[in-house]
Amino acid sequence: MSDQVVNLNEYQELAKKALPKMYYDFYAGGAEDQHTLKDNQEAFHRITLRPRVLVDVSKIDLSTTVLGYRISAPIMIAPTAMHQLAHHEGEVATAKAAAACDTIMILSYSSTCTVEEIYKTRDVSAQLVQRAERNGYKAIVLTVDTPRLGRREADIKNKMIAPRLKNFEGLISVEVSSNEGSNLEAYARNTLDDSLSWKDIAWLRSITKLPILIKGVLTREDAIKAMEVGLDGIVVSNHGARQLDYTPATISALPEVVEAVKGKIPVLVDGGVRRGTDVFKALALGAQAVLVGRPVVFGLAAEGEKGVRRVIQMLKDELELTMALSGCTNVNGITRNHIRTQADRFQSSL
């Protein structure tokens, strides 16, 4: 099947055919009007490329380093929930694909496989962190944009039924029922911690020696605060447009965060990446790497581990071609001068 798929959008169509409507809507949907969901991709379309010519591009190196770990390309797998809804092997298949592609996977705490196989109480969080550390995980990524679950209307209409989350078995009750809306929504009300604040970073630091990144930053102010409390990296993210609608597209928020950080800690970005040109644009705006979420799940739903490998490989192939046609021989050669944003066009018109 994969030899007939030529881009990531076609994997989404295959996943739509393969999955029950409830599960497809869970993966594909966003919050409320889904304005940000659309804009996450459309904002990339508004950025144009400025290629350089007559450059020797006979040898191109896609590799980069994130937190000291070398990966084959600046394309990582974002934390996404409940992969066993997409494929029976779940996150295990996704992790195998990440290893085969020589890249990094961020495992969601809401995975349907345990940390060994591949919120409200601090002792539960501590046990999850310590289990991750014991099992060789290399960093902790703290998602900070979910004090409460966003209003995902497709899940409410479908009365989304979430599977048991194995990471929490034996720690908290994994049995949640709800007569209204989705049981996912009810589960979130029982587990998400809306008291989480900047002061809790010190507590998290006290229980692990691993680097800590936060995911969900969209503003200069929060980027500066992240550095002040000693975090090791930032993921510019709007949670795949699943939390607060009408937040900026992540690629639009990226320059503000990069400018605030000034190279002191790595900045990653997720949301809306569907093409190698999108990866190129994110790197040109200062991201060290991109995280890919929905396309990975869609590849998993269509073809399991093979589909995930194909998703990552297609992005790598497209990125290499974009670099060649833009006159860049390595990722460090991708600069702000290689793109033109709407702000650039506005400035030039003054």
Coordinates of N, CA, C and O in Angstrom, one line a residue, residues 55-219:
V55 N 24.9 26.4 -6.1 CA 25.5 25.9 -4.9 C 25.7 24.4 -5.2 O 24.8 23.7 -5.7
D56 N 26.9 23.9 -4.8 CA 27.2 22.4 -4.9 C 26.3 21.7 -3.9 O 26.6 21.7 -2.7
V57 N 25.3 21.0 -4.3 CA 24.5 20.2 -3.4 C 24.5 18.7 -3.7 O 23.6 18.0 -3.5
S58 N 25.7 18.3 -4.2 CA 25.9 16.9 -4.5 C 25.9 16.0 -3.2 O 25.6 14.8 -3.2
K59 N 26.2 16.6 -2.1 CA 26.2 15.9 -0.8 C 25.4 16.8 0.2 O 25.7 17.9 0.5
I60 N 24.4 16.2 0.8 CA 23.5 16.9 1.7 C 23.4 16.1 3.0 O 23.2 14.9 3.0
D61 N 23.6 16.8 4.1 CA 23.5 16.1 5.5 C 22.3 16.7 6.2 O 22.2 17.8 6.6
L62 N 21.4 15.8 6.5 CA 20.2 16.1 7.2 C 20.3 16.1 8.7 O 19.5 16.5 9.5
S63 N 21.4 15.4 9.2 CA 21.5 15.1 10.6 C 21.6 16.4 11.5 O 22.0 17.4 11.0
T64 N 21.2 16.2 12.7 CA 21.3 17.3 13.7 C 21.4 16.7 15.1 O 21.4 15.5 15.3
T65 N 21.6 17.6 16.1 CA 21.7 17.1 17.5 C 20.7 17.8 18.3 O 20.5 19.0 18.3
V66 N 20.0 17.0 19.2 CA 19.0 17.5 20.1 C 19.4 17.1 21.5 O 19.4 15.8 21.7
L67 N 19.6 18.0 22.4 CA 20.0 17.7 23.8 C 21.2 16.7 23.8 O 21.3 15.8 24.7
G68 N 22.1 16.9 22.9 CA 23.3 16.1 22.9 C 23.2 14.8 22.1 O 24.1 14.0 22.0
Y69 N 22.0 14.4 21.6 CA 21.7 13.2 20.9 C 21.6 13.4 19.4 O 20.8 14.2 19.0
R70 N 22.5 12.8 18.7 CA 22.5 12.9 17.2 C 21.3 12.1 16.6 O 21.1 10.9 16.9
I71 N 20.6 12.8 15.7 CA 19.5 12.1 15.0 C 19.6 12.3 13.5 O 20.3 13.2 13.1
S72 N 19.0 11.5 12.7 CA 19.2 11.5 11.3 C 18.7 12.7 10.6 O 19.1 13.0 9.5
A73 N 17.7 13.3 11.2 CA 17.1 14.5 10.6 C 16.3 15.3 11.7 O 16.0 14.7 12.7
P74 N 16.1 16.6 11.5 CA 15.4 17.3 12.5 C 13.9 17.1 12.5 O 13.1 18.0 12.5
I75 N 13.5 15.8 12.6 CA 12.1 15.4 12.5 C 11.9 14.4 13.6 O 12.5 13.3 13.6
M76 N 11.1 14.7 14.6 CA 10.9 13.9 15.8 C 9.4 13.5 15.9 O 8.6 14.1 15.2
I77 N 9.1 12.5 16.7 CA 7.8 12.1 16.9 C 7.2 12.7 18.1 O 7.7 12.6 19.2
A78 N 6.1 13.4 17.9 CA 5.4 14.2 19.0 C 4.7 13.2 20.0 O 4.3 12.1 19.5
P79 N 4.5 13.6 21.2 CA 3.7 12.8 22.1 C 2.2 12.9 21.7 O 1.6 14.0 21.7
T80 N 1.6 11.8 21.4 CA 0.2 11.7 21.0 C -0.4 10.5 21.8 O 0.3 9.5 22.0
A81 N -1.6 10.6 22.1 CA -2.3 9.7 23.0 C -2.8 8.4 22.3 O -3.2 8.5 21.2
M82 N -2.8 7.3 23.0 CA -3.6 6.1 22.7 C -3.4 5.6 21.3 O -4.3 5.4 20.6
H83 N -2.2 5.2 21.1 CA -1.9 4.6 19.7 C -2.6 3.3 19.5 O -2.7 2.9 18.3
Q84 N -3.0 2.6 20.5 CA -3.6 1.3 20.2 C -5.0 1.5 19.7 O -5.6 0.5 19.2
L85 N -5.6 2.7 19.7 CA -6.8 2.9 19.0 C -6.6 2.9 17.5 O -7.5 2.6 16.7
A86 N -5.3 3.2 17.1 CA -5.0 3.2 15.7 C -4.5 1.9 15.2 O -4.8 1.5 14.0
H87 N -3.8 1.2 16.0 CA -3.2 -0.1 15.6 C -3.0 -0.9 16.9 O -2.6 -0.4 17.9
H88 N -3.1 -2.3 16.7 CA -3.1 -3.1 17.9 C -1.7 -3.1 18.6 O -1.6 -3.4 19.8
E89 N -0.6 -2.8 17.9 CA 0.7 -2.8 18.5 C 1.0 -1.4 19.2 O 1.9 -1.3 19.9
G90 N 0.1 -0.4 18.9 CA 0.2 0.8 19.6 C 1.6 1.5 19.6 O 2.3 1.5 18.5
E91 N 2.0 2.1 20.7 CA 3.2 2.8 20.8 C 4.4 2.0 20.6 O 5.5 2.5 20.2
V92 N 4.3 0.7 20.8 CA 5.5 -0.2 20.5 C 5.9 -0.1 19.1 O 7.1 0.0 18.7
A93 N 4.9 -0.2 18.2 CA 5.2 -0.1 16.7 C 5.7 1.3 16.4 O 6.7 1.4 15.6
T94 N 5.2 2.3 17.0 CA 5.7 3.7 16.7 C 7.1 3.8 17.2 O 8.0 4.4 16.5
A95 N 7.5 3.3 18.4 CA 8.8 3.3 18.9 C 9.8 2.6 18.0 O 10.9 3.0 17.8
K96 N 9.4 1.4 17.5 CA 10.2 0.7 16.6 C 10.5 1.4 15.3 O 11.6 1.5 14.8
A97 N 9.5 2.1 14.8 CA 9.7 3.0 13.6 C 10.6 4.1 13.9 O 11.5 4.4 13.1
A98 N 10.5 4.7 15.1 CA 11.4 5.8 15.4 C 12.8 5.3 15.5 O 13.8 6.0 14.9
A99 N 13.1 4.2 16.0 CA 14.4 3.6 16.1 C 14.9 3.3 14.7 O 16.1 3.6 14.4
A100 N 14.1 2.7 13.8 CA 14.5 2.4 12.5 C 14.9 3.7 11.7 O 15.7 3.6 10.8
C101 N 14.2 4.8 12.0 CA 14.4 6.1 11.3 C 15.5 6.9 12.0 O 15.8 8.0 11.6
D102 N 16.1 6.3 13.1 CA 17.1 7.0 13.8 C 16.7 8.4 14.3 O 17.4 9.4 14.1
T103 N 15.6 8.4 15.0 CA 15.1 9.7 15.5 C 14.5 9.5 16.9 O 14.5 8.4 17.4
I104 N 14.0 10.5 17.5 CA 13.5 10.5 18.9 C 12.0 10.5 18.9 O 11.4 11.2 18.2
M105 N 11.5 9.7 19.8 CA 10.0 9.6 20.0 C 9.8 10.1 21.4 O 10.4 9.7 22.4
I106 N 8.8 11.0 21.6 CA 8.4 11.4 22.9 C 7.1 10.6 23.2 O 6.1 10.7 22.5
L107 N 7.2 9.8 24.3 CA 6.1 9.0 24.7 C 5.1 9.7 25.5 O 5.5 10.3 26.5
S108 N 3.8 9.7 25.2 CA 2.8 10.4 25.9 C 2.5 9.6 27.2 O 2.5 8.4 27.2
Y109 N 2.2 10.3 28.3 CA 1.8 9.6 29.5 C 0.4 9.0 29.3 O 0.1 8.0 30.0
S110 N -0.3 9.4 28.3 CA -1.6 8.9 27.9 C -1.5 7.7 26.9 O -2.4 7.4 26.2
S111 N -0.3 7.1 26.9 CA -0.1 6.0 26.0 C -0.9 4.8 26.4 O -1.2 4.7 27.6
T112 N -1.2 3.9 25.5 CA -1.9 2.7 25.8 C -0.9 1.5 26.0 O -1.4 0.4 26.3
C113 N 0.4 1.8 25.9 CA 1.4 0.9 26.3 C 2.2 1.5 27.5 O 2.3 2.7 27.5
T114 N 2.7 0.7 28.3 CA 3.4 1.2 29.5 C 4.8 1.7 29.1 O 5.4 1.4 28.1
V115 N 5.4 2.5 30.0 CA 6.8 3.0 29.8 C 7.8 1.8 29.7 O 8.8 1.9 29.1
E116 N 7.4 0.7 30.4 CA 8.3 -0.4 30.4 C 8.3 -1.1 29.0 O 9.3 -1.5 28.5
E117 N 7.1 -1.2 28.4 CA 7.0 -1.8 27.1 C 7.6 -0.8 26.1 O 8.0 -1.2 25.0
I118 N 7.9 -0.1 25.9 CA 8.5 0.8 24.9 C 9.6 1.6 25.5 O 10.7 1.2 25.6
Y119 N -2.2 12.7 37.9 CA -1.8 14.0 37.6 C -2.1 14.8 38.8 O -1.3 15.6 39.1
K120 N -3.0 14.2 39.2 CA -3.4 15.1 40.2 C -2.6 15.0 41.5 O -2.4 15.9 42.2
T121 N -2.1 13.8 41.7 CA -1.3 13.6 42.9 C 0.1 13.5 42.5 O 0.5 12.9 41.6
R122 N 1.0 14.2 43.3 CA 2.4 14.3 42.9 C 3.1 13.0 43.0 O 4.1 12.7 42.3
D123 N 2.6 12.1 43.9 CA 3.3 10.8 44.0 C 3.1 10.0 42.7 O 4.0 9.2 42.3
V124 N 2.0 10.1 42.1 CA 1.7 9.4 40.8 C 2.7 9.9 39.8 O 3.4 9.2 39.1
S125 N 2.8 11.3 39.6 CA 3.7 11.9 38.7 C 5.1 11.4 39.0 O 5.9 11.1 38.1
A126 N 5.5 11.4 40.3 CA 6.9 11.0 40.6 C 7.1 9.6 40.2 O 8.2 9.3 39.7
Q127 N 6.2 8.7 40.4 CA 6.4 7.3 40.1 C 6.6 7.1 38.6 O 7.4 6.4 38.1
L128 N 5.8 7.9 37.8 CA 5.9 7.8 36.3 C 7.3 8.3 35.9 O 7.9 7.7 35.0
V129 N 7.7 9.4 36.4 CA 9.0 10.0 36.1 C 10.1 9.0 36.4 O 11.1 8.8 35.6
Q130 N 10.1 8.4 37.6 CA 11.1 7.5 38.1 C 11.1 6.2 37.2 O 12.2 5.7 36.9
R131 N 9.9 5.8 36.9 CA 9.9 4.6 36.0 C 10.5 4.9 34.6 O 11.2 4.1 34.1
A132 N 10.2 6.1 34.1 CA 10.8 6.5 32.8 C 12.3 6.6 32.9 O 13.1 6.0 32.1
E133 N 12.8 7.1 34.0 CA 14.3 7.2 34.2 C 14.9 5.9 34.3 O 16.0 5.6 33.7
R134 N 14.3 5.0 35.1 CA 14.9 3.6 35.2 C 14.9 2.9 33.9 O 15.8 2.0 33.7
N135 N 14.0 3.2 33.0 CA 13.9 2.4 31.8 C 14.6 3.1 30.6 O 14.4 2.7 29.4
G136 N 15.5 4.0 30.9 CA 16.4 4.6 29.9 C 15.9 5.7 29.1 O 16.5 6.1 28.1
Y137 N 14.7 6.3 29.5 CA 14.3 7.5 28.8 C 15.3 8.7 29.1 O 15.9 8.8 30.1
K138 N 15.4 9.6 28.1 CA 16.5 10.5 28.1 C 16.1 12.0 28.5 O 16.9 12.8 28.8
A139 N 14.8 12.2 28.6 CA 14.3 13.6 29.0 C 12.9 13.5 29.4 O 12.2 12.5 29.0
I140 N 12.4 14.5 30.1 CA 11.0 14.6 30.5 C 10.5 15.8 29.8 O 11.1 16.9 29.8
V141 N 9.3 15.7 29.1 CA 8.6 16.8 28.5 C 7.3 17.0 29.2 O 6.5 16.1 29.2
L142 N 7.2 18.1 29.8 CA 6.1 18.5 30.6 C 5.1 19.3 29.8 O 5.4 20.4 29.4
T143 N 3.9 18.8 29.6 CA 2.9 19.5 28.8 C 2.2 20.5 29.8 O 1.7 20.1 30.8
V144 N 2.2 21.8 29.4 CA 1.8 22.8 30.3 C 0.5 23.6 29.9 O 0.1 24.5 30.5
D145 N -0.1 23.1 28.8 CA -1.3 23.8 28.3 C -2.6 23.0 28.5 O -3.6 23.2 27.8
T146 N -2.6 22.1 29.5 CA -3.8 21.3 29.8 C -4.2 21.4 31.3 O -4.4 20.3 31.9
P147 N -4.4 22.6 31.8 CA -5.0 22.6 33.2 C -6.4 22.0 33.2 O -6.8 21.4 34.2
R148 N -7.1 22.1 32.1 CA -8.3 21.4 31.8 C -8.4 21.0 30.4 O -7.6 21.5 29.6
L149 N -9.2 20.1 30.1 CA -9.3 19.5 28.7 C -10.1 20.5 27.8 O -11.1 21.1 28.2
G150 N -9.5 20.8 26.7 CA -10.2 21.7 25.7 C -11.5 21.1 25.3 O -11.7 19.8 25.4
R151 N -12.4 21.9 24.7 CA -13.7 21.4 24.3 C -13.6 20.9 22.9 O -13.6 21.6 21.9
R152 N -13.6 19.6 22.8 CA -13.5 18.9 21.6 C -14.9 18.3 21.2 O -15.3 17.2 21.7
E153 N -15.6 19.0 20.4 CA -17.0 18.8 20.2 C -17.3 17.5 19.5 O -18.3 16.8 19.7
A154 N -16.3 17.0 18.6 CA -16.5 15.7 17.9 C -16.5 14.6 18.9 O -17.3 13.7 18.9
D155 N -15.6 14.7 19.9 CA -15.6 13.7 21.0 C -16.8 13.7 21.8 O -17.3 12.6 22.3
I156 N -17.3 14.8 22.1 CA -18.6 15.0 22.9 C -19.7 14.3 22.1 O -20.5 13.5 22.7
K157 N -19.9 14.6 20.8 CA -21.0 14.1 20.0 C -20.8 12.6 19.9 O -21.8 11.8 19.9
N158 N -19.6 12.1 19.7 CA -19.4 10.7 19.5 C -19.4 9.9 20.8 O -19.4 8.6 20.8
K159 N -19.5 10.6 22.0 CA -19.4 10.0 23.3 C -18.1 9.1 23.3 O -18.2 7.9 23.6
M160 N -17.0 9.7 23.0 CA -15.7 9.0 22.9 C -15.4 8.2 24.1 O -15.5 8.6 25.2
I161 N -15.1 6.9 23.8 CA -14.8 5.9 24.8 C -13.3 5.7 24.8 O -12.7 5.2 23.8
A162 N -12.6 6.1 25.8 CA -11.1 5.9 25.9 C -10.8 4.6 26.5 O -11.4 4.1 27.4
P163 N -9.7 4.0 26.0 CA -9.3 2.7 26.6 C -8.6 3.0 28.0 O -8.3 4.1 28.3
R164 N -8.3 1.9 28.7 CA -7.5 2.1 29.9 C -6.1 2.5 29.6 O -5.5 2.1 28.6
L165 N -5.6 3.5 30.4 CA -4.2 3.9 30.3 C -3.3 3.1 31.2 O -3.3 3.3 32.4
K166 N -2.5 2.3 30.6 CA -1.8 1.3 31.4 C -0.7 1.9 32.3 O -0.4 1.3 33.4
N167 N -0.3 3.1 32.0 CA 0.7 3.7 32.8 C 0.2 4.1 34.2 O 1.0 4.2 35.2
F168 N -1.1 4.2 34.3 CA -1.7 4.6 35.6 C -2.3 3.4 36.4 O -2.7 3.6 37.5
E169 N -2.3 2.2 35.8 CA -2.8 1.0 36.5 C -2.0 0.8 37.8 O -0.8 0.7 37.8
G170 N -2.7 0.6 38.8 CA -2.1 0.4 40.1 C -1.7 1.7 40.9 O -1.3 1.7 42.0
L171 N -1.9 2.8 40.2 CA -1.6 4.1 40.8 C -2.8 4.9 41.1 O -2.9 5.5 42.2
I172 N -3.7 5.0 40.2 CA -5.0 5.6 40.4 C -6.1 4.8 39.7 O -5.8 3.9 38.9
S173 N -7.3 5.1 40.0 CA -8.4 4.4 39.3 C -8.5 4.7 37.8 O -8.4 5.9 37.4
V174 N -8.5 3.7 37.0 CA -8.6 3.9 35.6 C -10.0 3.6 35.0 O -10.3 3.6 33.9
E175 N -10.9 3.5 36.0 CA -12.3 3.3 35.6 C -13.1 4.6 35.7 O -13.2 5.1 36.8
V176 N -13.5 5.1 34.6 CA -14.3 6.4 34.6 C -15.5 6.2 33.8 O -15.5 5.7 32.6
S177 N -16.7 6.6 34.3 CA -17.9 6.6 33.5 C -18.5 7.9 33.5 O -18.4 8.7 34.4
S178 N -19.2 8.2 32.4 CA -19.9 9.5 32.3 C -21.2 9.3 31.5 O -21.2 8.7 30.5
N179 N -22.2 10.0 32.0 CA -23.5 9.9 31.2 C -23.6 11.0 30.2 O -24.5 10.9 29.3
E180 N -22.7 12.0 30.3 CA -22.8 13.1 29.3 C -21.4 13.3 28.7 O -20.4 13.2 29.4
G181 N -21.4 13.5 27.4 CA -20.2 13.7 26.7 C -19.3 12.5 26.6 O -19.8 11.4 26.6
S182 N -18.0 12.7 26.5 CA -17.1 11.5 26.3 C -16.5 11.1 27.7 O -16.4 11.9 28.6
N183 N -16.2 9.8 27.8 CA -15.6 9.4 29.1 C -14.2 9.9 29.2 O -13.6 10.0 30.2
L184 N -13.6 10.3 28.0 CA -12.3 11.0 28.0 C -12.4 12.3 28.8 O -11.5 12.6 29.5
E185 N -13.5 13.0 28.5 CA -13.7 14.3 29.2 C -13.8 14.1 30.7 O -13.2 14.8 31.5
A186 N -14.5 13.1 31.1 CA -14.7 12.8 32.5 C -13.4 12.3 33.1 O -13.1 12.7 34.3
Y187 N -12.7 11.5 32.4 CA -11.3 11.1 32.9 C -10.4 12.3 33.1 O -9.7 12.4 34.2
A188 N -10.4 13.2 32.2 CA -9.6 14.4 32.3 C -10.0 15.2 33.5 O -9.1 15.7 34.3
R189 N -11.2 15.3 33.8 CA -11.7 16.1 35.0 C -11.1 15.5 36.3 O -10.8 16.2 37.3
N190 N -11.0 14.1 36.3 CA -10.5 13.4 37.5 C -9.0 13.4 37.6 O -8.5 13.1 38.7
T191 N -8.3 13.7 36.5 CA -6.8 13.5 36.6 C -6.0 14.8 36.3 O -4.9 14.9 36.8
L192 N -6.5 15.7 35.5 CA -5.7 16.9 35.2 C -5.6 17.8 36.4 O -6.6 18.0 37.1
D193 N -4.5 18.4 36.5 CA -4.2 19.3 37.7 C -4.2 20.7 37.3 O -3.3 21.3 36.8
D194 N -5.3 21.4 37.7 CA -5.4 22.8 37.3 C -4.7 23.8 38.3 O -4.8 25.0 38.2
S195 N -4.0 23.2 39.3 CA -3.2 24.0 40.2 C -1.7 24.0 39.7 O -0.9 24.8 40.4
L196 N -1.4 23.3 38.7 CA 0.0 23.3 38.3 C 0.5 24.7 37.9 O -0.2 25.4 37.2
S197 N 1.7 25.0 38.4 CA 2.2 26.4 38.2 C 3.7 26.3 38.1 O 4.3 25.3 38.2
W198 N 4.3 27.5 37.8 CA 5.8 27.6 37.6 C 6.5 27.0 38.8 O 7.6 26.5 38.7
K199 N 6.0 27.2 40.0 CA 6.7 26.7 41.2 C 6.9 25.2 41.3 O 7.8 24.7 41.9
D200 N 6.0 24.5 40.5 CA 6.1 23.1 40.5 C 7.3 22.5 39.7 O 7.6 21.4 39.8
I201 N 7.9 23.4 38.9 CA 9.1 23.0 38.1 C 10.2 22.6 39.1 O 10.9 21.6 38.8
A202 N 10.3 23.3 40.1 CA 11.4 23.0 41.1 C 11.1 21.6 41.7 O 12.1 20.9 42.0
W203 N 9.9 21.3 42.0 CA 9.5 20.0 42.5 C 9.9 18.9 41.5 O 10.5 17.9 41.9
L204 N 9.5 19.1 40.2 CA 9.9 18.1 39.2 C 11.4 18.0 39.1 O 11.9 16.9 39.0
R205 N 12.1 19.1 39.2 CA 13.6 19.0 39.1 C 14.1 18.2 40.3 O 15.1 17.5 40.1
S206 N 13.5 18.3 41.4 CA 14.0 17.6 42.6 C 13.9 16.1 42.5 O 14.5 15.4 43.3
I207 N 13.0 15.5 41.6 CA 12.8 14.1 41.6 C 13.5 13.4 40.4 O 13.3 12.2 40.2
T208 N 14.2 14.2 39.5 CA 14.8 13.6 38.4 C 16.1 14.3 38.0 O 16.2 15.5 38.2
K209 N 17.0 13.6 37.4 CA 18.2 14.2 36.9 C 18.2 14.4 35.4 O 19.1 14.9 34.8
L210 N 17.0 14.0 34.8 CA 16.9 14.1 33.4 C 16.6 15.6 33.0 O 16.1 16.4 33.8
P211 N 17.0 15.9 31.8 CA 16.6 17.3 31.3 C 15.1 17.4 31.2 O 14.4 16.4 31.0
I212 N 14.6 18.6 31.5 CA 13.2 18.9 31.5 C 12.9 19.9 30.4 O 13.5 21.0 30.4
L213 N 12.0 19.6 29.5 CA 11.5 20.6 28.6 C 10.0 20.8 28.9 O 9.3 19.9 29.4
I214 N 9.5 22.0 28.4 CA 8.0 22.2 28.6 C 7.4 22.4 27.2 O 8.0 23.0 26.3
K215 N 6.2 21.8 27.0 CA 5.5 21.8 25.7 C 4.2 22.6 25.9 O 3.4 22.2 26.8
G216 N 4.0 23.6 25.1 CA 2.8 24.4 25.2 C 3.0 25.9 25.3 O 2.1 26.6 25.6
V217 N 4.3 26.3 25.0 CA 4.6 27.7 25.1 C 4.3 28.4 23.7 O 4.6 27.9 22.7
L218 N 3.7 29.6 23.8 CA 3.3 30.3 22.6 C 3.7 31.8 22.7 O 3.5 32.5 21.7
T219 N 4.3 32.2 23.8 CA 4.5 33.7 24.0 C 6.0 33.9 24.5 O 6.6 33.1 25.1

